[in-house]
XYZ file of C-alpha atoms in Angstrom:
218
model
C -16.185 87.113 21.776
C -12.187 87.337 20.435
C -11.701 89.124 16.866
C -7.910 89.830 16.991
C -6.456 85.743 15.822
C -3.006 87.324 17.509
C -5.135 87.125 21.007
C -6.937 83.958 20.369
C -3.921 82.118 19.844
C -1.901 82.973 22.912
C -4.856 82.633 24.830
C -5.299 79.208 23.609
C -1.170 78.900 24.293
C -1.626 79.609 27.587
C -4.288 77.588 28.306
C -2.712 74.373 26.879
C 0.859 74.619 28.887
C -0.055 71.781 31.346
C -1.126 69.244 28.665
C 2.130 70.735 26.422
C 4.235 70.074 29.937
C 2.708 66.399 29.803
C 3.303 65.788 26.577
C 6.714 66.912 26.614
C 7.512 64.959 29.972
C 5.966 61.265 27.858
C 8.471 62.123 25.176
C 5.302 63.205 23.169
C 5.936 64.996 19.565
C 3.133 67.234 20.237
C -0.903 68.158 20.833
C -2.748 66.010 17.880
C -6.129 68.133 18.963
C -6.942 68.455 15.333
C -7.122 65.534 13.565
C -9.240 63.507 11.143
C -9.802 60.018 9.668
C -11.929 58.691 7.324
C -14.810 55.827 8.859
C -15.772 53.046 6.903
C -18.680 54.405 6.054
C -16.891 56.868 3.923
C -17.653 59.956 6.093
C -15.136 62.374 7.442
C -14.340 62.140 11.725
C -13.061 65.180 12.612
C -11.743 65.946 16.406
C -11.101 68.980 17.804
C -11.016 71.203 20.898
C -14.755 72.873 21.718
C -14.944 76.515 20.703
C -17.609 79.114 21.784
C -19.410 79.407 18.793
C -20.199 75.830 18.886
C -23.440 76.792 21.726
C -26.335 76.343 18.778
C -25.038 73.873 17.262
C -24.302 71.752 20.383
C -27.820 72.905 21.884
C -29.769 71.689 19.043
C -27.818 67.947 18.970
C -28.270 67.546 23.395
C -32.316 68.470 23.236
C -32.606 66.109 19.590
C -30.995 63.366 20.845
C -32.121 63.660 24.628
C -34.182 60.006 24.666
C -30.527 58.549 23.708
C -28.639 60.468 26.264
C -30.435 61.484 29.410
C -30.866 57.890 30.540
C -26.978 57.636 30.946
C -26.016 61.444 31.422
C -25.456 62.397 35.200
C -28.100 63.721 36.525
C -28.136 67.871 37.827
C -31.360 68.501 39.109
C -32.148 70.778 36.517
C -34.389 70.336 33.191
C -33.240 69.105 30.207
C -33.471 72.442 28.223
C -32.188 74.518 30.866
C -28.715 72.590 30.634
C -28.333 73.580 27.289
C -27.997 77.525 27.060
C -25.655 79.201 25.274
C -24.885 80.202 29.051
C -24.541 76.723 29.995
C -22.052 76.083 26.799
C -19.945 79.237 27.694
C -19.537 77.286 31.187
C -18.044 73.828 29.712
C -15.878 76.106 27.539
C -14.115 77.728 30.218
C -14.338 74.427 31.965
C -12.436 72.737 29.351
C -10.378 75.729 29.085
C -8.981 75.816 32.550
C -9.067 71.878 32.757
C -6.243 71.867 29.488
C -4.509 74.683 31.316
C -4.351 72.550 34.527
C -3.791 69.580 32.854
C -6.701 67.202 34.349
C -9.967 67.521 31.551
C -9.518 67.244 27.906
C -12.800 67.897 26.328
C -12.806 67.512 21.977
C -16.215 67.690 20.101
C -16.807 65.493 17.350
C -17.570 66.306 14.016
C -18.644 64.348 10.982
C -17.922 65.769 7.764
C -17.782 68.823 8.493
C -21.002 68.614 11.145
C -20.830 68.944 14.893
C -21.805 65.417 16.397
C -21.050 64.753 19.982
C -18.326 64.890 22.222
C -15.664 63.070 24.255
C -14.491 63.967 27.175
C -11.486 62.592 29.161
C -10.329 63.488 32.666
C -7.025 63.248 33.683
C -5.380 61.966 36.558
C -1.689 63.811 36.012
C 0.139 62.266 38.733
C -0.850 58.690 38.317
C -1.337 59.025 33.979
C -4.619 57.426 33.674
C -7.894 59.119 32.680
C -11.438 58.436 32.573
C -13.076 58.873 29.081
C -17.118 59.504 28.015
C -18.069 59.564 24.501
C -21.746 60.935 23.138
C -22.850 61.444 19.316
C -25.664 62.904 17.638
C -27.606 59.526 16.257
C -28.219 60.842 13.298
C -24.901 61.531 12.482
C -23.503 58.590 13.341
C -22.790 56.508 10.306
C -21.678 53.120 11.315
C -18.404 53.152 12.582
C -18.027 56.685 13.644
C -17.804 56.603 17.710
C -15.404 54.006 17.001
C -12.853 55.869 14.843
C -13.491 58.899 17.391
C -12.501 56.393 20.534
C -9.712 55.336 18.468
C -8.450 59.091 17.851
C -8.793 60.176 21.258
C -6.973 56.724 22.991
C -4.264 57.444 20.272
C -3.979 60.913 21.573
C -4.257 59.658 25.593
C -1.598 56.898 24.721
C 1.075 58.870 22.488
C 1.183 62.419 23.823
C -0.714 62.399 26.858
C 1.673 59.706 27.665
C -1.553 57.923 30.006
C -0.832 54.285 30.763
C -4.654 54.071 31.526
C -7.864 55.288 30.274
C -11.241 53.961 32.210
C -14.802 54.210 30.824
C -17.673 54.099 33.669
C -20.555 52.322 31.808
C -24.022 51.459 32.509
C -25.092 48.210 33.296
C -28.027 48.797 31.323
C -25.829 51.185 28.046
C -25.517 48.247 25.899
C -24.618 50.442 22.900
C -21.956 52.178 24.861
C -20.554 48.702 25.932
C -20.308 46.855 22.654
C -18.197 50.194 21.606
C -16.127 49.902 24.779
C -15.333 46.142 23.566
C -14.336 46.998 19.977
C -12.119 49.490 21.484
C -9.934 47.061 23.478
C -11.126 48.022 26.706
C -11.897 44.958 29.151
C -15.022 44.778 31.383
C -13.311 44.713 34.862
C -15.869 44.780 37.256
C -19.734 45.922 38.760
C -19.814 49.261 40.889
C -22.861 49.003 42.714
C -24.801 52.141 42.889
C -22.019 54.149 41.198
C -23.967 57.350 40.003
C -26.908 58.623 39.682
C -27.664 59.027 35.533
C -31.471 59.986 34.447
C -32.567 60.819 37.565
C -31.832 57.313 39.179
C -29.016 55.680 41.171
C -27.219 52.867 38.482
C -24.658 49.922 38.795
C -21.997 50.803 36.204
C -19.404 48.547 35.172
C -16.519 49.808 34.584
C -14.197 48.822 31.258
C -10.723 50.005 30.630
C -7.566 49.534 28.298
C -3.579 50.153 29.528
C -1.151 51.032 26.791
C 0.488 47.628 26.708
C -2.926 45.914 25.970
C -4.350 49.003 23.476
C -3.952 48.128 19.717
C -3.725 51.318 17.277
């Protein structure tokens, strides 16, 4: 693990070119990878980029919540508990590491005052500026209203300095949580994929939602 700050900041410098290079060509003021809001529930939504120290924390949230998520997570073969290892976190670091550096994954994790308490993830299609977004939060966290002023952080991010003109959101014909959130976001139910991916160990129809700049509403 880092000590010197010096070294951890022109690492992450490095790392973050491509999305600065993106940013810069949308006419983008900057990376807003660190920013907050207050939900209406009162509590504190804080996004930021994932950092390795986050493992036990993130660990303990994936096995607590697993009966929400594993239904809808893609499936890997593997158990549960062997996807979340510090090992395994170390892996999505790096992951999300050299997806900022080449400019196609943004990956933020969630936190609600002060508490880590999911993630959202967003992979970027550079060439065409659209993305493909998937949100998860710790239940217990999640004071009403909180994966919505997340979505809205993240889309605010995708449509300002990313510069996307598109951000998609596979959903599960049968994630009616995750759908009713897509809809208070502004994203539009589009269509049925038949058989699009296997999530909790079975093949699923997803439908897939999505918003375009012109039709998004900060």
């Amino acid at each position: 693990m880092l000590t010197n700050p010096g070294v951890a900041v022109s690492i992450a410098r490095f790392h973050l070119r491509p999305l600065r290079r993106l940013a810069q060509a949308a006419g983008g003021a900057g990376l807003a990878l660190d920013t907050a809001e207050v939900a209406p529930s009162g509590s504190t939504v804080h996004v930021r980029l994932p950092r390795l120290t986050d493992a036990p924390a993130w660990r303990s949230a994936r096995l607590r919540n697993r009966e929400a998520i594993e239904p809808f997570w893609v499936s890997t073969g593997r158990g549960w508990g062997s996807q979340h290892t510090d090992r395994a976190w170390a892996g999505h670091w790096l992951t999300a590491r050299w997806g900022a550096r080449l400019g196609t994954f943004l990956s933020v994790v969630i936190e609600v005052d002060g508490k880590f308490a999911g993630q959202c993830e967003l992979r970027i299609e550079e060439h065409d500026r659209r993305g493909e977004a998937g949100i998860w939060l710790d239940a217990g966290l999640a004071a009403p209203g909180t994966a919505l002023v997340a979505g809205r952080l993240v889309l605010a991010y995708a449509f300002g300095p990313l510069g996307l003109v598109r951000v998609a959101a596979p959903v599960s014909t049968e994630n009616q949580r995750a759908a009713r959130l897509a809809a208070r976001l502004g994203f539009v139910r589009e269509g049925t994929m038949a058989a699009y991916m296997t999530v909790g160990g079975q093949r699923r129809d997803h439908d897939l939602w999505a918003v375009t700049v012109d039709s998004w509403r900060p």
